[in-house]
Coordinates of C-alpha atoms in Angstrom, one line a residue:
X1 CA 18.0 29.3 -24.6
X2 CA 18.3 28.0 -21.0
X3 CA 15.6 26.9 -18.2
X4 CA 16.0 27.2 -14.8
X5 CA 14.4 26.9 -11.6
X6 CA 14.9 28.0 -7.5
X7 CA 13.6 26.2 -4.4
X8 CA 14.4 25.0 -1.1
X9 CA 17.2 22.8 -0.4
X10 CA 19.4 21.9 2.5
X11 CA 18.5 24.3 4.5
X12 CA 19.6 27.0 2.0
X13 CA 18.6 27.7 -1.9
X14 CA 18.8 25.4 -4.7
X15 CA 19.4 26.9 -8.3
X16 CA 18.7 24.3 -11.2
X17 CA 19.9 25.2 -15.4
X18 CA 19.6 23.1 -18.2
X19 CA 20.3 23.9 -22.0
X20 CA 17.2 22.9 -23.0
X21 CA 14.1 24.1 -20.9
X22 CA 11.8 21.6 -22.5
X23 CA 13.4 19.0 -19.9
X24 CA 13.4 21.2 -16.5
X25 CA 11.2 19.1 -15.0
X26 CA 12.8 15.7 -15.0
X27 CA 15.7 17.1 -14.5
X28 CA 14.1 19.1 -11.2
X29 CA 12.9 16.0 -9.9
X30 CA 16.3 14.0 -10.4
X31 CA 17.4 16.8 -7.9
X32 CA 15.4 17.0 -5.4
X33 CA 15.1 13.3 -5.0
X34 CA 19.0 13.3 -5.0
X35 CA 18.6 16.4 -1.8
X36 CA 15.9 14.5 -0.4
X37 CA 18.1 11.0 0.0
X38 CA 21.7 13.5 1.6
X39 CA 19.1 15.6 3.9
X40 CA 17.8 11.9 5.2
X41 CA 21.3 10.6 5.5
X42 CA 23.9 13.4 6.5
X43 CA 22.0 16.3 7.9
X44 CA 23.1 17.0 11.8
X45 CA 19.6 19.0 12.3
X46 CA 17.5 16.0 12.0
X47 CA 17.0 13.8 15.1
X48 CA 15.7 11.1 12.6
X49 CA 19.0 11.1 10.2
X50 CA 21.6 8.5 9.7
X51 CA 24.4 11.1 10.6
X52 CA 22.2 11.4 14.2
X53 CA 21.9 8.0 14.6
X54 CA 25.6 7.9 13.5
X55 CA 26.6 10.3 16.1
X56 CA 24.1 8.3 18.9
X57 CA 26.6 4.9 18.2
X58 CA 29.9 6.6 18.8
X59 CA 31.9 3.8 20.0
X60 CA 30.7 0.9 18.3
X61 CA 30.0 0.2 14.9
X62 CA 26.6 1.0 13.0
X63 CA 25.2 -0.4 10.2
X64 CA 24.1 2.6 7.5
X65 CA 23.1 3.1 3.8
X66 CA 26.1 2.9 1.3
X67 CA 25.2 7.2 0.7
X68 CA 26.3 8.1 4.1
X69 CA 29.3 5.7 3.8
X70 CA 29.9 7.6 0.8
X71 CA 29.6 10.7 2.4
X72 CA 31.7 9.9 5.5
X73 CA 34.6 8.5 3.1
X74 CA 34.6 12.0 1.4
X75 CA 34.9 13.1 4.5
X76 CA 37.8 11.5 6.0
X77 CA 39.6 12.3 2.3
X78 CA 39.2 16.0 2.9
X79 CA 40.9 15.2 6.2
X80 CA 43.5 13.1 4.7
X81 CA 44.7 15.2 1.8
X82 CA 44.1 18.6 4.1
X83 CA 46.5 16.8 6.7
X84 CA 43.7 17.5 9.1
X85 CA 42.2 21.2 7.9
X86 CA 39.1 20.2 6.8
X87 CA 38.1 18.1 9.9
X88 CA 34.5 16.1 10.0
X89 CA 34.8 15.7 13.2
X90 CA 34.5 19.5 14.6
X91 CA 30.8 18.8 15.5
X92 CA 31.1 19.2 19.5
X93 CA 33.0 22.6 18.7
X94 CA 30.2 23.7 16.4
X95 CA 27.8 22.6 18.8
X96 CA 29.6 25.0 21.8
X97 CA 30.0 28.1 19.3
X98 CA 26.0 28.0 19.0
X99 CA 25.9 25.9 15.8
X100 CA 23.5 23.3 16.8
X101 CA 20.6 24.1 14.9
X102 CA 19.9 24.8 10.7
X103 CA 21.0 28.6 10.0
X104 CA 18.1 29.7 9.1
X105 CA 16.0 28.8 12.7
X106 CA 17.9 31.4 14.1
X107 CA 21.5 31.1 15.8
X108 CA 22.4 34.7 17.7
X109 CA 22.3 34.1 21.6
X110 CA 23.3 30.3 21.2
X111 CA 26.1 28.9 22.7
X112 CA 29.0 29.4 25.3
X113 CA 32.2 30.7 26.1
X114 CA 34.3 30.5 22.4
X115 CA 34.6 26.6 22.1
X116 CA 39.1 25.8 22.5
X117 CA 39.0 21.8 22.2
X118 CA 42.3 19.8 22.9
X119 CA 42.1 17.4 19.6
X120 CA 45.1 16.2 20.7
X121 CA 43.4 13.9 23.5
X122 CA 40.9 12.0 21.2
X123 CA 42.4 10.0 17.7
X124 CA 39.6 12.1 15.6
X125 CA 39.0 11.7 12.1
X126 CA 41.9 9.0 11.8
X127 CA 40.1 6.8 13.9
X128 CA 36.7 6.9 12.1
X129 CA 36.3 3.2 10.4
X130 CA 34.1 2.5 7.6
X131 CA 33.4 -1.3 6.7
X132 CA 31.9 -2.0 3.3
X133 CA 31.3 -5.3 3.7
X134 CA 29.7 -5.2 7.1
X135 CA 27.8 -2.0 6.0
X136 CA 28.9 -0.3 9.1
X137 CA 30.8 3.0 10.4
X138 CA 32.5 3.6 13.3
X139 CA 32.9 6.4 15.5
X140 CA 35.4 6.8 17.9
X141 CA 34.2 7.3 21.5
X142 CA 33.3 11.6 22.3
X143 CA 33.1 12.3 18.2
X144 CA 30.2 14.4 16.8
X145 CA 30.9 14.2 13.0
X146 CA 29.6 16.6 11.1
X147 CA 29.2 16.5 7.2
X148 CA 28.2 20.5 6.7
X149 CA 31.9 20.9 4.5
X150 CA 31.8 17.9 2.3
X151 CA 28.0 16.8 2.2
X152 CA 26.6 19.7 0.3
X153 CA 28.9 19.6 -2.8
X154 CA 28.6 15.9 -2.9
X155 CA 25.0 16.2 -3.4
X156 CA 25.7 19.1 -5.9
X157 CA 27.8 16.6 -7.7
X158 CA 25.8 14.0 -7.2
X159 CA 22.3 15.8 -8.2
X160 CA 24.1 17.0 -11.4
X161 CA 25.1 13.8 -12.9
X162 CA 21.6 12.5 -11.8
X163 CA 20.0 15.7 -13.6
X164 CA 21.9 15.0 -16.5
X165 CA 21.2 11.5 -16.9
X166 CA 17.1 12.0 -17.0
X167 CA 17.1 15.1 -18.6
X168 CA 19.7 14.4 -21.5
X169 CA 20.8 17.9 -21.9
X170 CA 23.2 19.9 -20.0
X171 CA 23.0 20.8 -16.6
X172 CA 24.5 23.2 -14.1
X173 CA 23.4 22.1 -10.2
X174 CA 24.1 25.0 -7.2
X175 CA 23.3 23.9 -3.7
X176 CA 23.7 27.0 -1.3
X177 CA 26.2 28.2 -3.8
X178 CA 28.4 24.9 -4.6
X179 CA 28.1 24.3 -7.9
X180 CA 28.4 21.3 -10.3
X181 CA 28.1 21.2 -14.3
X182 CA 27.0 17.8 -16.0
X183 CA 27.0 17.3 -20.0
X184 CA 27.5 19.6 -22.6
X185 CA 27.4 23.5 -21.5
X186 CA 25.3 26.5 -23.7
X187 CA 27.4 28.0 -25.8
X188 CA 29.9 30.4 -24.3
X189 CA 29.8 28.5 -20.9
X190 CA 27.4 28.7 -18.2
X191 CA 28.1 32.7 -16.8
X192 CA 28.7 32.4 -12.7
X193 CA 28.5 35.1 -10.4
X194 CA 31.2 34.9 -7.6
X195 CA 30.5 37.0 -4.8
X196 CA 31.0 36.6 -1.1
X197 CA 27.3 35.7 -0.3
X198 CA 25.2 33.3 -2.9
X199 CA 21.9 35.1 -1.4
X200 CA 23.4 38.4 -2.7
X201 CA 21.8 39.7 -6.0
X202 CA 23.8 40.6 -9.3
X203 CA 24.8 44.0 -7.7
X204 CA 26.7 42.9 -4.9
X205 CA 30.6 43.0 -5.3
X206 CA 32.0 40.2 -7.4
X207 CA 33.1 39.2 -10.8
X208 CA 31.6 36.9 -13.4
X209 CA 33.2 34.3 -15.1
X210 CA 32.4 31.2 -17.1
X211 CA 32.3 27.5 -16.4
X212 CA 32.2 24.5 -18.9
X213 CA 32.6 21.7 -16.8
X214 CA 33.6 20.5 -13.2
X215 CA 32.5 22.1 -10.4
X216 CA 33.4 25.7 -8.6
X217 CA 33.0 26.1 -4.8
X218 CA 33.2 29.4 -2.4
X219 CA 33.6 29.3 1.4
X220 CA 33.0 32.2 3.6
X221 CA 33.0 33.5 6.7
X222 CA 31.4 36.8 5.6
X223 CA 28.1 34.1 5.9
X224 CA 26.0 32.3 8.5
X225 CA 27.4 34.4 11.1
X226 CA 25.7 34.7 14.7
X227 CA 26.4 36.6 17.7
X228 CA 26.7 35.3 21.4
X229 CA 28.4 36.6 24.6
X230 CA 29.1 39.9 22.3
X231 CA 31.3 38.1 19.9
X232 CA 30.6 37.4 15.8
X233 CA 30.8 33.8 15.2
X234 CA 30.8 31.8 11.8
X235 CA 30.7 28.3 10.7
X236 CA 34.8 27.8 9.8
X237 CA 35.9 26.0 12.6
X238 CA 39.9 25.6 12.7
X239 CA 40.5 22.3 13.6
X240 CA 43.8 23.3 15.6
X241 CA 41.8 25.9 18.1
X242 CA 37.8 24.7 18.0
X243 CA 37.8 28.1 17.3
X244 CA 35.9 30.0 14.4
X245 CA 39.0 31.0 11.5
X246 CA 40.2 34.3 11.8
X247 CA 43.0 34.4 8.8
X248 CA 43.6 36.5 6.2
X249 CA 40.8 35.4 3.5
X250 CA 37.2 36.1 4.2
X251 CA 36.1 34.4 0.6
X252 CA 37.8 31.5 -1.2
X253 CA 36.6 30.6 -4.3
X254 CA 37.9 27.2 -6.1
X255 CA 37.4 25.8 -9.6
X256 CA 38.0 22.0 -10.1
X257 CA 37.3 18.7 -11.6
X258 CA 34.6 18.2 -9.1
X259 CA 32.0 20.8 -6.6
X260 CA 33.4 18.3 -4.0
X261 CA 37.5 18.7 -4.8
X262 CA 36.7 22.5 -5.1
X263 CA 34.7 23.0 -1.6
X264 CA 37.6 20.6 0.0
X265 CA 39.4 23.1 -1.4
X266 CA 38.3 26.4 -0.8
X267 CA 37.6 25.4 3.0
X268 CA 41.4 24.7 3.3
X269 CA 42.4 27.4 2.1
X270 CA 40.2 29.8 4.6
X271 CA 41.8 27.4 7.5
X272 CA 45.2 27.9 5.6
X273 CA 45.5 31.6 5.5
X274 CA 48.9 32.9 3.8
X275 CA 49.9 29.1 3.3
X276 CA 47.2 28.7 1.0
X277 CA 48.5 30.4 -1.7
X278 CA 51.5 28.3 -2.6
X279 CA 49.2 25.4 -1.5
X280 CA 46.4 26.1 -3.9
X281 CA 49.0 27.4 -7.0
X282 CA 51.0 23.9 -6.1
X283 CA 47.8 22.1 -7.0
X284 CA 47.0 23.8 -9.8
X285 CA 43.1 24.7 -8.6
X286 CA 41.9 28.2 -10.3
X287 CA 41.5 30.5 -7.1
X288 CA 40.2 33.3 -6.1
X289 CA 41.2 34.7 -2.5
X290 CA 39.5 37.8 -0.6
X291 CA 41.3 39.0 2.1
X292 CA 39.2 40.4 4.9
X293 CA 40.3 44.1 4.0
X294 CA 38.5 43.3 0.2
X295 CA 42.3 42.7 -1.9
X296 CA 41.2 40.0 -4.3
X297 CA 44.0 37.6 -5.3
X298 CA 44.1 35.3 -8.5
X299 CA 45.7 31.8 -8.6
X300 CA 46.3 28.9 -10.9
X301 CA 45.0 30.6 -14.3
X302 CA 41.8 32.1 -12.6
X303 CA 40.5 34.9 -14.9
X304 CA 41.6 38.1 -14.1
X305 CA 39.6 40.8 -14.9
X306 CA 38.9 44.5 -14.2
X307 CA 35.5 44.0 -12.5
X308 CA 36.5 42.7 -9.5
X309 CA 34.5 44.0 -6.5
X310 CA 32.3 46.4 -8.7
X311 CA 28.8 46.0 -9.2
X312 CA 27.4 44.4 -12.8
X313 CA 23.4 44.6 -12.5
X314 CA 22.8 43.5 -16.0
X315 CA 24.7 39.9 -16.0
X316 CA 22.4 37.1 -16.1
X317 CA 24.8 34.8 -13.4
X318 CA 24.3 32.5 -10.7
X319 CA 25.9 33.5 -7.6
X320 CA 29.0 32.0 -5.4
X321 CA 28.1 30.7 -1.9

């Protein structure tokens, strides 16, 4: 037997399992106090976070709480081992596609012209310096960072192992669809749901596997889409155009050692297009590719199996992002 609980969180829905329901609520608590502490430091829709103030100080160093340090090194090492895919530093082009407010307050009608920034002007992502010992980050000069691909799974990851450690049982931790696993999973594995859209309910297209540990991650730009000047926008910024991605997957879904390696990941991959195939069987991450026209490709020892994109109402699952 298995608890669980939904609420609030992040601007999207946080789903909460453990193995043993007696300890729900310490472990719900752990969580949210975890969400509570990333919303304070990373969000980019609160004109009293660290991130804002962050963003304020580009140009000179400012001195911040060791989570966003954490959170902006994660960061920069999407950027790094992505050679530049997965940029935190997209948060002007955001901004000009209409991005600049949480989803959910409404986004159609916001915006300009399609955003086409010239990243080969400013130093970026490689220029961003974090100081441990001073406590400080540093922006360069006309940055916006912007934690939305990283931030989320390292609170999933982060609120997980918290979970896990007050609640002594096992724990599975899904933040708007990025999920983590802490201690020992229920027998047979903790049964996922990955479909296009986390909000979608168990008959939506999709297939349902198991996890037993690590963390799984989907990106999407079926999701958080707006409209503005007559053109669908999403939130998958390519890096090389300031543009929103159009390549051939619509869905990603990774598996990996961590929710944060596995949305790192996944958010590649959509950048990546037909490269991230080799890419992602190279690295030997479990995949599961989309393509916009609905062809559904396997990598890296990802289950195959014959229900792919074919409605199973009676699974008891958590959903993909």
């Amino acid at each position: 037997m298995t608890g669980s609980a939904r609420f609030a969180a992040l601007g999207s829905t946080a789903v909460l399992m453990v193995t043993d329901p007696d300890r729900l609520d310490p472990a719900r608590r752990a969580v949210e106090s975890v969400v509570a502490a990333i919303d304070q430091a990373c969000s980019r829709f609160r004109e009293d976070s660290e991130l804002q103030a962050l963003n304020r100080a580009a140009g000179r160093p400012l001195r911040v709480t060791p989570l966003l340090r954490e959170a902006v090194r994660a960061a920069v090492r999407a950027a790094v081992i992505t050679d530049g895919d997965v940029d935190p530093t997209l948060g002007d082009a955001l901004i000009a596609l209409g991005y600049d407010r949480d989803y959910d307050a409404g986004l159609d009608g916001r915006g300009g012209p399609a955003a086409r920034l010239n990243f080969t002007s400013t130093a970026g992502w490689r220029a961003i310096t974090i100081d441990d010992d001073a406590g400080t980050v540093s922006l360069p000069e006309r940055v916006t960072l912007d934690l939305g691909a990283t931030a989320k799974a390292l609170a999933a990851d982060q609120a997980a192992a918290a979970a896990e450690e007050q609640a002594r049982c096992g724990v599975l931790v899904g933040l708007g669809g990025d999920l983590a696993l802490a201690g020992p999973a229920p027998a047979g594995g903790w049964p996922v749901r990955v479909t296009d859209d986390h909000r979608a309910d168990l008959s939506a297209p999709g297939q349902t596997i198991t996890l037993t540990s690590g963390g799984l991650a989907t990106s999407s730009t079926t999701v958080r889409r707006w409209t503005t000047d007559g053109e669908s926008r999403h939130h998958v910024v390519d890096p090389s155009t300031g543009r929103c991605a159009e390549g051939r997957w619509r869905t990603v879904s990774v598996a990996a050692a961590s929710c944060l390696d596995a949305n790192i990941a996944a958010t590649a991959a959509i950048i990546r297009s037909e490269r991230a195939v080799a890419w992602l069987t190279e690295a030997g991450l479990p995949s599961r590719l989309v393509s916009r026209d609905g062809q559904v490709c396997h990598l890296a020892g990802w289950p195959v199996t014959g229900e792919d994109l074919a409605p199973e109402p009676e699974t008891p699952a958590v959903s993909g992002r």
